[in-house]
Amino acid sequence: GQQVMQIPQYQHVQEGEDFTTYCNSSTTLSNIQWYKQRPGGHPVFLIQLVKSGEVKKQKRLTFQFGEAKKNSSLHITATQTTDVGTYFCYGGGADGLTFGKGTHLIIQP
Amino acid sequence: NAGVTQTPKFQVLKTGQSMTLQCAQDMNHNSMYWYRQDPGMGLRLIYYSASEGTTDKGEVPNGYNVSRLNKREFSLRLESAAPSQTSVYFCASERDRNIQYFGAGTRLSVL
């Protein structure tokens, strides 16, 4: 499947600060999904974006899909300790889908 | 609903030993997947099965075999374990629109 690149690999923030992770592809994505994995846990589906320019919100989390459908972002406003974990994007096209390598969110109280 | 169930949760093997990781889902999903997760490498696809009776190689299939026994079950076999196969293994099943549901994982150490 086509590759999706995710940055940054690690992000340290103070509790209350915002956090953003980005997912990029060199080719057009049919859709993009975001998953969260808590430390010691398994990935859990958060959301799927399908339409160009789509923006979805889940409480403090905002998900965006780029106009060209080649990139996506996950933004967390005012992080809390419960946000700790690794956030993965999952996307692709006709050739198949792959996971990004994930962004580890570390929160300092 | 149990969702996706993996057994065992933990396993320690010696180099050269064989074992089978079991996965079962009760959501009537057609597609099932096996991933391995290593630090800094994200989730890498080992094998997948789009439907009962079919299996296909993923990104890192060497050293592994799979069986899609029926619609519910998808097993992963290590015929001769190597230290490089020390990892966390996740099974997943896929609902429509590519949304995946993961099991709790098997933590495998090969000494």
XYZ file of C-alpha atoms in Angstrom:
220
model
C 0.000 0.000 0.000
C 0.975 3.613 -0.344
C 2.871 5.163 2.506
C 1.583 7.773 4.896
C 4.172 9.828 6.747
C 3.350 11.039 10.216
C 5.068 13.800 12.167
C 6.300 14.457 14.744
C 7.366 11.102 16.170
C 7.324 12.451 19.726
C 5.691 15.506 21.251
C 6.205 16.678 24.824
C 3.715 19.228 26.111
C 2.796 20.735 29.425
C -0.683 19.851 30.592
C -3.048 22.456 29.211
C -1.020 23.128 26.069
C -2.276 22.245 22.616
C -1.026 19.333 20.509
C -1.070 18.646 16.782
C 0.008 15.645 14.743
C 0.183 15.579 10.946
C -0.216 12.849 8.376
C 1.016 13.331 4.810
C 0.863 11.328 1.604
C 2.435 11.882 -1.812
C -0.707 10.569 -3.474
C -4.401 11.205 -3.029
C -6.013 9.363 -0.138
C -9.460 7.832 -0.516
C -10.042 8.350 3.183
C -8.074 8.822 6.404
C -8.682 7.369 9.822
C -7.249 8.228 13.201
C -6.600 5.797 16.055
C -5.408 6.246 19.624
C -3.330 3.753 21.568
C -2.937 4.203 25.295
C 0.335 2.983 26.867
C 0.155 -0.806 27.138
C -3.120 -0.880 25.205
C -4.337 -1.505 21.710
C -5.263 0.957 18.939
C -8.803 2.250 19.157
C -10.637 3.894 16.258
C -11.353 7.600 16.742
C -12.720 8.937 13.464
C -12.797 8.641 9.698
C -12.587 11.517 7.207
C -13.680 11.017 3.618
C -14.459 14.351 1.983
C -12.001 16.942 0.734
C -11.602 19.735 3.298
C -13.631 17.862 5.905
C -13.387 18.989 9.530
C -14.783 16.963 12.408
C -14.713 17.629 16.129
C -14.903 15.364 19.151
C -14.890 17.515 22.288
C -11.312 18.884 22.459
C -10.150 16.968 19.364
C -10.340 18.498 15.877
C -9.656 16.421 12.782
C -9.020 17.888 9.344
C -8.671 16.401 5.867
C -6.829 18.541 3.350
C -8.427 20.004 0.275
C -6.236 17.857 -1.976
C -6.861 14.769 0.221
C -3.106 14.307 0.655
C -2.798 15.355 4.273
C -4.644 15.313 7.538
C -4.186 16.613 11.048
C -5.370 15.901 14.560
C -5.384 18.814 16.986
C -6.029 18.531 20.708
C -6.893 21.705 22.595
C -5.800 22.090 26.222
C -4.311 18.625 26.682
C -5.151 16.550 29.744
C -3.310 13.616 31.250
C -5.931 11.306 29.775
C -4.726 12.301 26.284
C -1.406 10.491 26.804
C -0.741 7.833 24.196
C 0.192 7.303 20.581
C -1.944 8.668 17.773
C -1.899 6.881 14.438
C -3.272 7.859 11.072
C -4.382 5.138 8.663
C -4.925 5.918 5.047
C -4.444 4.947 1.476
C -6.112 4.428 -1.830
C -6.640 1.785 -4.440
C -3.293 0.117 -3.663
C -4.192 -0.437 -0.052
C -3.983 1.332 3.268
C -1.154 1.680 5.752
C -0.632 3.062 9.218
C 1.622 5.996 9.894
C 4.361 5.330 12.456
C 2.436 7.295 15.055
C 3.011 10.350 17.243
C 3.733 9.712 20.899
C 2.122 12.376 23.075
C 3.869 12.836 26.410
C 2.250 15.197 28.898
C 4.136 16.804 31.766
C 1.922 17.853 34.666
C -19.923 -8.732 22.538
C -16.314 -9.688 23.149
C -15.114 -8.062 19.922
C -11.670 -9.378 18.956
C -10.114 -11.915 21.313
C -6.440 -12.862 21.179
C -4.711 -15.667 23.020
C -2.316 -15.911 24.684
C -1.698 -12.466 26.187
C 1.945 -13.199 26.949
C 4.380 -15.837 25.697
C 8.072 -16.560 26.085
C 9.704 -18.861 23.551
C 13.169 -20.206 23.005
C 14.788 -19.751 19.609
C 13.573 -22.457 17.249
C 10.343 -23.219 19.077
C 7.025 -22.967 17.274
C 3.728 -21.541 18.390
C 0.371 -20.352 17.101
C -1.275 -17.095 18.070
C -5.042 -17.327 18.059
C -7.522 -14.636 17.090
C -11.304 -14.753 16.996
C -13.904 -12.076 16.301
C -17.625 -12.198 16.962
C -18.642 -9.206 14.828
C -19.221 -11.125 11.580
C -16.503 -9.126 9.812
C -15.106 -10.416 6.547
C -11.577 -9.021 6.760
C -8.993 -9.830 9.396
C -5.402 -8.705 9.907
C -2.230 -9.535 11.792
C 0.190 -6.741 12.734
C 3.382 -6.557 14.699
C 4.351 -3.486 16.668
C 7.942 -2.636 17.528
C 9.236 0.550 19.169
C 9.557 3.331 16.614
C 8.170 1.172 13.797
C 4.468 1.670 14.223
C 2.105 -1.097 13.113
C 3.422 -3.306 10.330
C 1.104 -5.642 8.484
C 2.169 -9.293 8.467
C -0.764 -10.992 6.708
C -4.370 -10.241 6.047
C -7.461 -12.135 4.977
C -10.132 -10.383 2.949
C -12.578 -13.228 3.382
C -12.864 -16.791 4.598
C -10.538 -19.008 2.591
C -8.240 -16.255 1.336
C -4.989 -14.885 2.759
C -2.435 -12.393 1.435
C 1.008 -11.250 2.453
C 1.532 -7.869 3.981
C 4.673 -5.821 4.520
C 6.603 -8.278 6.739
C 5.409 -11.871 6.102
C 8.730 -13.733 6.327
C 8.875 -16.264 9.155
C 5.106 -16.412 9.573
C 2.178 -18.426 8.259
C -1.529 -17.823 8.697
C -4.754 -19.785 8.535
C -8.230 -18.388 8.108
C -10.006 -21.325 9.692
C -13.495 -19.882 9.272
C -15.068 -16.442 9.248
C -14.440 -15.960 12.963
C -10.882 -17.201 13.366
C -7.541 -16.123 11.929
C -4.387 -17.674 13.398
C -0.734 -16.706 13.047
C 1.972 -19.360 13.266
C 5.664 -19.017 13.940
C 7.285 -22.254 12.759
C 10.771 -21.571 14.120
C 10.844 -18.524 16.352
C 13.777 -16.102 16.164
C 14.764 -13.263 18.529
C 13.873 -10.795 15.756
C 10.258 -11.896 16.186
C 10.121 -10.511 19.700
C 7.294 -8.025 19.423
C 3.725 -7.193 20.305
C 1.281 -8.843 17.907
C -2.156 -7.425 17.219
C -5.029 -9.027 15.417
C -7.736 -6.811 13.925
C -10.984 -7.281 12.093
C -12.458 -4.789 9.716
C -15.951 -3.441 9.508
C -17.136 -1.732 6.352
C -15.361 1.483 5.307
C -11.988 0.111 6.461
C -12.551 0.718 10.189
C -10.509 -1.747 12.193
C -11.143 -3.235 15.603
C -8.097 -4.528 17.458
C -7.580 -7.267 19.986
C -5.666 -6.639 23.209
C -2.443 -8.017 21.744
C 0.041 -10.806 22.450
C 3.379 -9.847 23.947
C 5.930 -12.324 22.642
C 9.538 -12.679 23.728
C 11.924 -15.009 21.913
C 15.079 -15.778 23.828
